[in-house]
Amino acid sequence: MTEKTTMAALDAGKTPQQLFGERMARLQTALRLGQPDRIPIQLGFGYMLAEMGGITRQQLHEDAAKEQELLEAAALRFQPDSAMSVFNNPASSLAIGGDRMTKFPGHGLPADGSFQFVEGEYMKGEDYDAFLADPGDWAIRKYWPRVFPGLAGFAALPPLGLAAFGHYFLYNLGSLKAPPIVEALRNLAAGIEAQAVADARAVASVGRMAELGFAPPTFVGSLIEAPFDFMSDTLRGMRGIMLDIHRRPEKLLAAMDRALEFELEFAINWSRATGINVCFIPLHRGSDGFMSIPQFEKFYWPTLKAMQEGLVAAGIQPFVFYEGVWDQRLHYLAQLPKGKVVGLFQASDIFKVKEVVGDTMCIAGGMPNSLLQAGTADEVREFTIKLCREVGKGGGFIMTTGIGEMEGCKPELVDVWVETTKEYGVY
């Protein structure tokens, strides 16, 4: 790498179209484990936009025009390669009548609260047999009513297998006129419409940012989870899944295999329908401290590895968020297809990550949010230089924060971070 490059000279005089092309190429080269012209920078501003704009986080979620205005202003100020606003949107949850596993600013939280996931044991241990027999029927008639108050009426539905009764099923349509079922159907339709509006809003934002010269976020695509996390996060909960490891391990493994099948089918079909060959996989329970290595080897890694291999075989790039610390598990990740997967690392030793999997996957992350929240300009600059020289060496690195979002980060420190990356991240 060159020792220093003047930041202003890098993009001076270029049109938004030129910038967009260069930024896309820069990101795509890094994603493929290549060495671009310089280290790409991706900023997921999140609630930092509300802080910079002097509005509440509730307003950021609910005022699309203001959110876009603030996103554009931040992107034009910091000039990253890619930028995005908040990840979650409460629109469909509210339209459907709410859900018991999330809280949003202004909805279960103060207007300036941070989005919260509320874990619960929404699947009971005795539900495994029904889940294994027919996951779809169990989910719609048992699980949805437990999680979504507005869909409680689906508990009165007849077994969904009767839909295969052909002409004779029509004789059963009268059962759907029950008021609780009608209400649930209307709420479901409202949720679908609200999500369609939210999706259109996101697509329009990506288009507008492209007009300004900014590439879309690299992890935008379908969203699935490691099968163990699928069974834990929204179904059994932390306590339930850890008990299952000891009390019903074979049923847990069988359920994970079923989840792997339909999650892969969904992600592959989604990619074919949209033409977007990326799948985002946030991980939760597999990190250091949640389970022993023998438990990891039995319950977590086999299906996570199979999931990524299945996606790669279908021409889809897994973009995996390794939340928490994965220092003790990095050598497993080195088994993944080389140059085909991406890892965003939250709190792992990023320099060890580079050492162990730097020739296997594109690495994203590096900058601790805490340093941008409470560090000094000199500390930010010094650490950024080290990231550029060591983790950025040879390419295959995307500079971003460890959690991909920037709530509470100080704009003046972000200035230093971005400027330093552009100064010392040139190959």
Short mmCIF file of C-alpha atoms in Angstrom, two decimals:
data_model
loop_
_atom_site.label_atom_id
_atom_site.label_comp_id
_atom_site.label_asym_id
_atom_site.label_seq_id
_atom_site.Cartn_x
_atom_site.Cartn_y
_atom_site.Cartn_z
CA MET A 1 0.00 0.00 0.00
CA THR A 2 1.06 3.58 -0.51
CA GLU A 3 1.81 5.37 2.72
CA LYS A 4 -0.59 8.27 2.25
CA THR A 5 -2.99 9.60 -0.38
CA THR A 6 -4.81 12.92 -0.25
CA MET A 7 -8.47 12.09 0.27
CA ALA A 8 -9.88 14.99 -1.73
CA ALA A 9 -7.87 14.00 -4.79
CA LEU A 10 -9.28 10.48 -4.97
CA ASP A 11 -12.76 11.34 -6.30
CA ALA A 12 -12.37 14.96 -7.38
CA GLY A 13 -14.20 15.90 -10.57
CA LYS A 14 -15.97 12.54 -11.01
CA THR A 15 -19.64 12.31 -11.91
CA PRO A 16 -22.05 10.30 -9.75
CA GLN A 17 -22.16 7.71 -12.54
CA GLN A 18 -18.39 7.32 -12.46
CA LEU A 19 -18.36 7.11 -8.69
CA PHE A 20 -21.11 4.49 -8.69
CA GLY A 21 -19.22 2.32 -11.18
CA GLU A 22 -15.96 2.57 -9.27
CA ARG A 23 -17.59 1.92 -5.92
CA MET A 24 -19.50 -1.10 -7.19
CA ALA A 25 -16.32 -2.52 -8.71
CA ARG A 26 -14.39 -1.84 -5.51
CA LEU A 27 -16.93 -3.67 -3.35
CA GLN A 28 -17.43 -6.58 -5.74
CA THR A 29 -13.69 -7.12 -6.05
CA ALA A 30 -13.31 -7.24 -2.27
CA LEU A 31 -16.31 -9.57 -1.93
CA ARG A 32 -14.62 -12.01 -4.32
CA LEU A 33 -11.48 -11.91 -2.14
CA GLY A 34 -9.68 -9.72 -4.65
CA GLN A 35 -7.62 -6.56 -4.28
CA PRO A 36 -9.43 -3.44 -5.50
CA ASP A 37 -7.89 0.00 -6.01
CA ARG A 38 -8.49 0.80 -2.34
CA ILE A 39 -10.27 -0.56 0.71
CA PRO A 40 -14.03 -0.08 0.29
CA ILE A 41 -16.01 1.58 3.08
CA GLN A 42 -19.58 0.63 4.01
CA LEU A 43 -21.49 2.73 6.52
CA GLY A 44 -24.71 1.44 8.06
CA PHE A 45 -25.79 4.62 9.83
CA GLY A 46 -28.87 3.28 11.60
CA TYR A 47 -30.05 5.50 14.46
CA MET A 48 -27.05 7.80 13.98
CA LEU A 49 -29.17 9.50 11.29
CA ALA A 50 -31.79 10.48 13.87
CA GLU A 51 -29.07 11.78 16.17
CA MET A 52 -27.51 13.88 13.40
CA GLY A 53 -30.90 15.11 12.19
CA GLY A 54 -32.30 16.06 15.58
CA ILE A 55 -35.38 13.82 15.26
CA THR A 56 -36.62 10.87 17.28
CA ARG A 57 -35.90 7.33 16.26
CA GLN A 58 -39.62 6.77 15.88
CA GLN A 59 -39.69 9.56 13.28
CA LEU A 60 -36.77 7.97 11.47
CA HIS A 61 -38.73 4.73 11.15
CA GLU A 62 -42.02 6.33 10.17
CA ASP A 63 -41.14 9.40 8.06
CA ALA A 64 -39.73 7.97 4.83
CA ALA A 65 -38.98 11.34 3.25
CA LYS A 66 -37.07 12.58 6.28
CA GLU A 67 -35.17 9.32 6.60
CA GLN A 68 -34.06 9.55 2.98
CA GLU A 69 -33.10 13.20 3.38
CA LEU A 70 -30.89 12.38 6.36
CA LEU A 71 -29.35 9.35 4.65
CA GLU A 72 -28.39 11.41 1.61
CA ALA A 73 -26.92 14.18 3.76
CA ALA A 74 -24.81 11.72 5.76
CA ALA A 75 -23.61 9.87 2.68
CA LEU A 76 -22.63 13.09 0.93
CA ARG A 77 -20.77 14.25 4.02
CA PHE A 78 -18.76 11.08 4.67
CA GLN A 79 -18.53 9.79 1.06
CA PRO A 80 -18.37 6.03 1.73
CA ASP A 81 -18.69 3.48 -1.05
CA SER A 82 -22.03 2.27 0.30
CA ALA A 83 -24.47 3.64 2.89
CA MET A 84 -27.76 2.60 4.43
CA SER A 85 -30.23 3.71 7.09
CA VAL A 86 -32.00 1.52 9.66
CA PHE A 87 -32.34 -2.20 8.95
CA ASN A 88 -35.66 -2.96 10.64
CA ASN A 89 -39.01 -1.38 9.83
CA PRO A 90 -42.10 -1.73 12.10
CA ALA A 91 -44.68 -1.18 9.34
CA SER A 92 -45.77 -4.78 8.72
CA SER A 93 -45.61 -5.67 12.42
CA LEU A 94 -47.93 -2.80 13.31
CA ALA A 95 -50.30 -3.47 10.42
CA ILE A 96 -50.68 -7.11 11.33
CA GLY A 97 -51.68 -6.20 14.86
CA GLY A 98 -48.26 -6.27 16.48
CA ASP A 99 -45.98 -9.12 17.45
CA ARG A 100 -44.84 -10.20 20.86
CA MET A 101 -41.18 -10.62 19.94
CA THR A 102 -40.28 -7.07 18.88
CA LYS A 103 -40.43 -3.56 20.31
CA PHE A 104 -39.84 -0.43 18.26
CA PRO A 105 -39.32 3.23 19.17
CA GLY A 106 -42.76 4.61 19.99
CA HIS A 107 -44.27 1.13 20.04
CA GLY A 108 -43.46 -0.58 23.29
CA LEU A 109 -40.46 1.72 23.78
CA PRO A 110 -39.92 5.47 24.22
CA ALA A 111 -39.76 7.44 20.98
CA ASP A 112 -35.95 7.47 21.25
CA GLY A 113 -35.56 3.83 22.29
CA SER A 114 -33.57 1.29 20.30
CA PHE A 115 -35.25 -1.62 18.50
CA GLN A 116 -35.50 -4.62 20.82
CA PHE A 117 -36.00 -8.32 20.17
CA VAL A 118 -38.07 -9.96 22.92
CA GLU A 119 -37.18 -13.61 23.22
CA GLY A 120 -39.77 -16.11 24.41
CA GLU A 121 -40.51 -19.81 24.41
CA TYR A 122 -43.06 -19.58 21.60
CA MET A 123 -42.57 -23.25 20.75
CA LYS A 124 -42.99 -25.72 23.60
CA GLY A 125 -40.92 -28.85 24.01
CA GLU A 126 -43.97 -30.99 23.33
CA ASP A 127 -44.42 -29.25 19.94
CA TYR A 128 -41.48 -31.01 18.30
CA ASP A 129 -43.54 -33.90 16.95
CA ALA A 130 -46.08 -31.56 15.33
CA PHE A 131 -43.28 -29.39 13.90
CA LEU A 132 -41.52 -32.42 12.42
CA ALA A 133 -44.75 -33.84 11.01
CA ASP A 134 -45.78 -30.62 9.23
CA PRO A 135 -43.85 -27.41 9.97
CA GLY A 136 -46.17 -25.25 7.88
CA ASP A 137 -49.39 -26.43 9.50
CA TRP A 138 -47.91 -26.11 12.98
CA ALA A 139 -46.53 -22.63 12.26
CA ILE A 140 -49.78 -21.17 10.93
CA ARG A 141 -52.27 -22.80 13.30
CA LYS A 142 -50.19 -22.93 16.49
CA TYR A 143 -47.18 -20.62 16.31
CA TRP A 144 -48.62 -17.54 14.59
CA PRO A 145 -51.46 -17.19 17.12
CA ARG A 146 -48.91 -17.26 19.94
CA VAL A 147 -46.66 -14.59 18.42
CA PHE A 148 -49.03 -12.31 16.51
CA PRO A 149 -52.11 -11.13 18.45
CA GLY A 150 -53.80 -10.09 15.23
CA LEU A 151 -53.50 -13.61 13.82
CA ALA A 152 -54.91 -15.41 16.84
CA GLY A 153 -57.92 -16.46 14.77
CA PHE A 154 -55.80 -18.87 12.75
CA ALA A 155 -55.91 -21.22 15.73
CA ALA A 156 -59.47 -22.01 14.56
CA LEU A 157 -58.39 -23.07 11.05
CA PRO A 158 -58.96 -26.69 9.99
CA PRO A 159 -55.80 -28.77 9.37
CA LEU A 160 -54.07 -27.25 6.37
CA GLY A 161 -53.67 -30.67 4.81
CA LEU A 162 -57.37 -30.50 3.91
CA ALA A 163 -56.40 -27.99 1.23
CA ALA A 164 -55.26 -31.03 -0.78
CA PHE A 165 -58.86 -32.33 -0.82
CA GLY A 166 -59.48 -30.67 -4.16
CA HIS A 167 -63.11 -30.01 -5.05
CA TYR A 168 -64.29 -31.43 -1.76
CA PHE A 169 -62.29 -28.83 0.15
CA LEU A 170 -64.71 -26.21 -1.20
CA TYR A 171 -67.37 -27.68 1.06
CA ASN A 172 -65.17 -26.69 3.98
CA LEU A 173 -64.72 -23.06 2.94
CA GLY A 174 -67.68 -22.08 5.07
CA SER A 175 -65.61 -22.76 8.15
CA LEU A 176 -63.39 -19.82 7.21
CA LYS A 177 -66.24 -17.35 7.75
CA ALA A 178 -65.81 -17.54 11.53
CA PRO A 179 -65.16 -13.95 12.75
CA PRO A 180 -61.76 -14.71 14.35
CA ILE A 181 -60.51 -16.27 11.10
CA VAL A 182 -61.87 -13.41 8.99
CA GLU A 183 -60.16 -10.89 11.23
CA ALA A 184 -56.87 -12.78 11.05
CA LEU A 185 -57.06 -12.95 7.24
CA ARG A 186 -57.71 -9.22 7.03
CA ASN A 187 -54.81 -8.47 9.36
CA LEU A 188 -52.52 -10.72 7.34
CA ALA A 189 -53.52 -8.90 4.14
CA ALA A 190 -52.83 -5.56 5.84
CA GLY A 191 -49.39 -6.79 6.89
CA ILE A 192 -48.60 -7.90 3.34
CA GLU A 193 -49.63 -4.52 1.96
CA ALA A 194 -47.56 -2.67 4.57
CA GLN A 195 -44.51 -4.77 3.81
CA ALA A 196 -44.97 -4.16 0.09
CA VAL A 197 -44.87 -0.41 0.79
CA ALA A 198 -41.78 -0.82 2.96
CA ASP A 199 -40.07 -2.90 0.27
CA ALA A 200 -40.87 -0.30 -2.38
CA ARG A 201 -39.49 2.39 -0.07
CA ALA A 202 -36.23 0.44 0.29
CA VAL A 203 -35.92 -0.13 -3.45
CA ALA A 204 -36.53 3.55 -4.15
CA SER A 205 -33.88 4.49 -1.59
CA VAL A 206 -31.29 2.22 -3.22
CA GLY A 207 -32.13 3.75 -6.59
CA ARG A 208 -31.82 7.29 -5.31
CA MET A 209 -28.50 6.53 -3.62
CA ALA A 210 -27.23 5.04 -6.89
CA GLU A 211 -28.13 8.30 -8.64
CA LEU A 212 -25.91 10.07 -6.12
CA GLY A 213 -23.06 7.65 -6.78
CA PHE A 214 -23.37 5.20 -3.87
CA ALA A 215 -23.43 1.42 -4.25
CA PRO A 216 -26.12 -0.66 -2.49
CA PRO A 217 -25.25 -2.41 0.80
CA THR A 218 -23.38 -5.63 0.18
CA PHE A 219 -25.57 -7.86 2.36
CA VAL A 220 -28.95 -6.99 0.81
CA GLY A 221 -30.66 -10.21 -0.22
CA SER A 222 -32.73 -12.99 1.32
CA LEU A 223 -32.46 -13.51 5.08
CA ILE A 224 -32.21 -16.89 6.80
CA GLU A 225 -30.52 -18.23 9.93
CA ALA A 226 -28.29 -21.09 10.97
CA PRO A 227 -30.72 -23.95 11.70
CA PHE A 228 -29.77 -23.97 15.39
CA ASP A 229 -30.52 -20.25 15.61
CA PHE A 230 -33.75 -20.78 13.67
CA MET A 231 -34.92 -23.19 16.35
CA SER A 232 -33.64 -20.97 19.16
CA ASP A 233 -34.23 -17.31 18.32
CA THR A 234 -37.92 -17.26 17.48
CA LEU A 235 -39.08 -20.68 18.65
CA ARG A 236 -37.53 -22.32 21.71
CA GLY A 237 -35.62 -19.38 23.20
CA MET A 238 -32.24 -19.54 24.92
CA ARG A 239 -33.39 -21.61 27.90
CA GLY A 240 -35.48 -24.00 25.84
CA ILE A 241 -32.83 -24.77 23.23
CA MET A 242 -30.14 -25.43 25.83
CA LEU A 243 -32.45 -27.87 27.60
CA ASP A 244 -33.19 -29.55 24.26
CA ILE A 245 -29.49 -30.25 23.74
CA HIS A 246 -29.67 -32.54 26.79
CA ARG A 247 -33.30 -33.68 26.93
CA ARG A 248 -34.28 -34.22 23.27
CA PRO A 249 -31.11 -33.96 21.15
CA GLU A 250 -32.33 -36.24 18.34
CA LYS A 251 -35.55 -34.30 17.87
CA LEU A 252 -33.60 -31.04 17.84
CA LEU A 253 -31.22 -32.37 15.18
CA ALA A 254 -34.14 -33.64 13.10
CA ALA A 255 -35.90 -30.27 13.36
CA MET A 256 -32.72 -28.49 12.30
CA ASP A 257 -32.48 -30.71 9.22
CA ARG A 258 -36.06 -29.80 8.29
CA ALA A 259 -35.29 -26.11 8.80
CA LEU A 260 -32.19 -26.36 6.63
CA GLU A 261 -34.26 -27.83 3.80
CA PHE A 262 -36.93 -25.16 3.65
CA GLU A 263 -34.58 -22.27 4.43
CA LEU A 264 -32.36 -23.22 1.49
CA GLU A 265 -35.37 -23.68 -0.78
CA PHE A 266 -36.61 -20.23 0.18
CA ALA A 267 -33.25 -18.49 -0.32
CA ILE A 268 -32.65 -20.15 -3.70
CA ASN A 269 -36.15 -19.36 -4.96
CA TRP A 270 -35.86 -15.77 -3.68
CA SER A 271 -32.59 -15.32 -5.54
CA ARG A 272 -34.00 -16.71 -8.77
CA ALA A 273 -37.06 -14.47 -8.52
CA THR A 274 -35.13 -11.27 -7.80
CA GLY A 275 -31.81 -11.84 -9.52
CA ILE A 276 -30.02 -10.86 -6.28
CA ASN A 277 -27.46 -13.54 -5.48
CA VAL A 278 -26.78 -12.67 -1.85
CA CYS A 279 -28.11 -14.27 1.33
CA PHE A 280 -27.72 -12.55 4.71
CA ILE A 281 -27.26 -14.90 7.68
CA PRO A 282 -27.03 -13.34 11.17
CA LEU A 283 -25.65 -15.77 13.76
CA HIS A 284 -26.33 -15.75 17.48
CA ARG A 285 -25.85 -18.94 19.52
CA GLY A 286 -22.73 -20.38 17.90
CA SER A 287 -20.17 -17.92 19.22
CA ASP A 288 -17.61 -18.52 21.97
CA GLY A 289 -19.26 -18.95 25.36
CA PHE A 290 -22.67 -20.22 24.26
CA MET A 291 -21.74 -23.87 23.92
CA SER A 292 -18.75 -26.16 24.17
CA ILE A 293 -16.70 -27.16 21.13
CA PRO A 294 -18.16 -30.73 21.12
CA GLN A 295 -21.67 -29.24 21.22
CA PHE A 296 -20.72 -26.80 18.45
CA GLU A 297 -19.45 -29.68 16.32
CA LYS A 298 -22.65 -31.66 16.81
CA PHE A 299 -25.44 -29.09 16.93
CA TYR A 300 -24.23 -25.94 15.19
CA TRP A 301 -21.49 -26.27 12.64
CA PRO A 302 -22.69 -29.16 10.40
CA THR A 303 -25.92 -27.49 9.31
CA LEU A 304 -24.37 -24.00 9.13
CA LYS A 305 -21.61 -25.36 6.89
CA ALA A 306 -24.13 -27.27 4.77
CA MET A 307 -26.25 -24.13 4.46
CA GLN A 308 -23.37 -22.05 3.12
CA GLU A 309 -22.21 -24.82 0.80
CA GLY A 310 -25.75 -25.21 -0.53
CA LEU A 311 -26.03 -21.51 -1.23
CA VAL A 312 -22.66 -21.38 -2.96
CA ALA A 313 -23.62 -24.38 -5.12
CA ALA A 314 -26.71 -22.43 -6.20
CA GLY A 315 -24.60 -19.39 -7.17
CA ILE A 316 -25.53 -17.38 -4.06
CA GLN A 317 -22.96 -15.64 -1.86
CA PRO A 318 -23.58 -16.08 1.88
CA PHE A 319 -22.98 -12.85 3.82
CA VAL A 320 -22.68 -14.11 7.39
CA PHE A 321 -22.74 -11.88 10.46
CA TYR A 322 -20.60 -13.60 13.10
CA GLU A 323 -22.05 -11.86 16.14
CA GLY A 324 -20.15 -12.03 19.39
CA VAL A 325 -16.67 -13.58 19.55
CA TRP A 326 -15.66 -16.45 17.24
CA ASP A 327 -11.95 -16.65 18.10
CA GLN A 328 -12.13 -20.31 19.19
CA ARG A 329 -14.10 -21.32 16.11
CA LEU A 330 -12.28 -19.56 13.28
CA HIS A 331 -10.53 -22.70 12.02
CA TYR A 332 -13.92 -24.22 11.21
CA LEU A 333 -14.70 -21.27 8.94
CA ALA A 334 -11.54 -22.00 6.97
CA GLN A 335 -13.37 -25.12 5.67
CA LEU A 336 -15.82 -22.99 3.66
CA PRO A 337 -15.53 -22.53 -0.13
CA LYS A 338 -12.70 -20.11 -0.81
CA GLY A 339 -13.60 -16.75 -2.29
CA LYS A 340 -17.33 -17.52 -2.21
CA VAL A 341 -18.42 -16.36 1.26
CA VAL A 342 -18.29 -13.17 3.32
CA GLY A 343 -17.95 -12.73 7.07
CA LEU A 344 -18.88 -9.65 9.10
CA PHE A 345 -17.22 -9.98 12.51
CA GLN A 346 -18.60 -8.11 15.52
CA ALA A 347 -16.14 -8.64 18.37
CA SER A 348 -13.68 -11.31 17.25
CA ASP A 349 -9.99 -10.45 17.18
CA ILE A 350 -10.04 -9.01 13.66
CA PHE A 351 -6.31 -9.53 13.22
CA LYS A 352 -6.66 -13.20 14.13
CA VAL A 353 -9.61 -13.41 11.74
CA LYS A 354 -7.35 -12.16 8.95
CA GLU A 355 -4.65 -14.67 9.88
CA VAL A 356 -6.97 -17.70 9.96
CA VAL A 357 -9.59 -17.04 7.26
CA GLY A 358 -8.07 -14.20 5.26
CA ASP A 359 -7.47 -16.51 2.29
CA THR A 360 -10.94 -18.09 2.61
CA MET A 361 -13.43 -15.22 2.79
CA CYS A 362 -13.90 -11.52 2.38
CA ILE A 363 -13.73 -9.96 5.84
CA ALA A 364 -16.00 -7.07 6.82
CA GLY A 365 -15.89 -5.11 10.07
CA GLY A 366 -12.84 -4.04 12.01
CA MET A 367 -13.88 -0.77 13.62
CA PRO A 368 -15.31 -1.15 17.16
CA ASN A 369 -18.38 1.03 17.65
CA SER A 370 -17.09 1.97 21.09
CA LEU A 371 -14.06 3.66 19.56
CA LEU A 372 -16.29 5.86 17.40
CA GLN A 373 -18.50 6.60 20.40
CA ALA A 374 -15.96 7.35 23.13
CA GLY A 375 -12.49 7.32 21.58
CA THR A 376 -10.24 10.20 20.59
CA ALA A 377 -9.36 11.30 17.09
CA ASP A 378 -5.80 10.03 17.55
CA GLU A 379 -7.02 6.64 18.76
CA VAL A 380 -9.39 6.30 15.80
CA ARG A 381 -6.69 7.29 13.35
CA GLU A 382 -4.07 4.97 14.83
CA PHE A 383 -6.39 1.95 14.87
CA THR A 384 -7.65 2.65 11.35
CA ILE A 385 -4.11 2.73 10.01
CA LYS A 386 -3.43 -0.63 11.67
CA LEU A 387 -6.59 -2.11 10.12
CA CYS A 388 -5.60 -0.87 6.67
CA ARG A 389 -2.08 -2.22 6.89
CA GLU A 390 -2.81 -5.59 8.48
CA VAL A 391 -6.41 -6.62 7.75
CA GLY A 392 -6.56 -4.80 4.43
CA LYS A 393 -3.33 -6.37 3.19
CA GLY A 394 -3.84 -8.13 -0.13
CA GLY A 395 -7.51 -7.17 -0.45
CA GLY A 396 -10.64 -9.07 0.56
CA PHE A 397 -11.56 -6.52 3.23
CA ILE A 398 -14.50 -4.12 3.62
CA MET A 399 -14.12 -1.42 6.25
CA THR A 400 -17.22 -1.05 8.40
CA THR A 401 -18.20 -1.15 12.06
CA GLY A 402 -18.31 -4.41 13.96
CA ILE A 403 -22.09 -4.45 14.15
CA GLY A 404 -22.72 -2.85 10.76
CA GLU A 405 -24.66 0.01 12.40
CA MET A 406 -23.51 3.27 13.98
CA GLU A 407 -25.88 4.27 16.78
CA GLY A 408 -24.16 6.74 19.11
CA CYS A 409 -21.10 7.27 16.91
CA LYS A 410 -19.71 10.81 16.88
CA PRO A 411 -19.72 12.39 13.41
CA GLU A 412 -16.33 14.05 13.94
CA LEU A 413 -14.77 10.66 14.73
CA VAL A 414 -16.44 9.08 11.72
CA ASP A 415 -14.83 11.85 9.63
CA VAL A 416 -11.41 10.83 10.95
CA TRP A 417 -12.11 7.14 10.37
CA VAL A 418 -13.24 7.55 6.76
CA GLU A 419 -10.52 10.03 5.88
CA THR A 420 -7.82 7.81 7.34
CA THR A 421 -9.15 4.75 5.50
CA LYS A 422 -8.95 6.64 2.23
CA GLU A 423 -5.48 7.91 3.03
CA TYR A 424 -3.94 4.61 4.03
CA GLY A 425 -6.21 2.11 2.29
CA VAL A 426 -4.94 2.63 -1.25
CA TYR A 427 -3.22 -0.36 -2.82
#
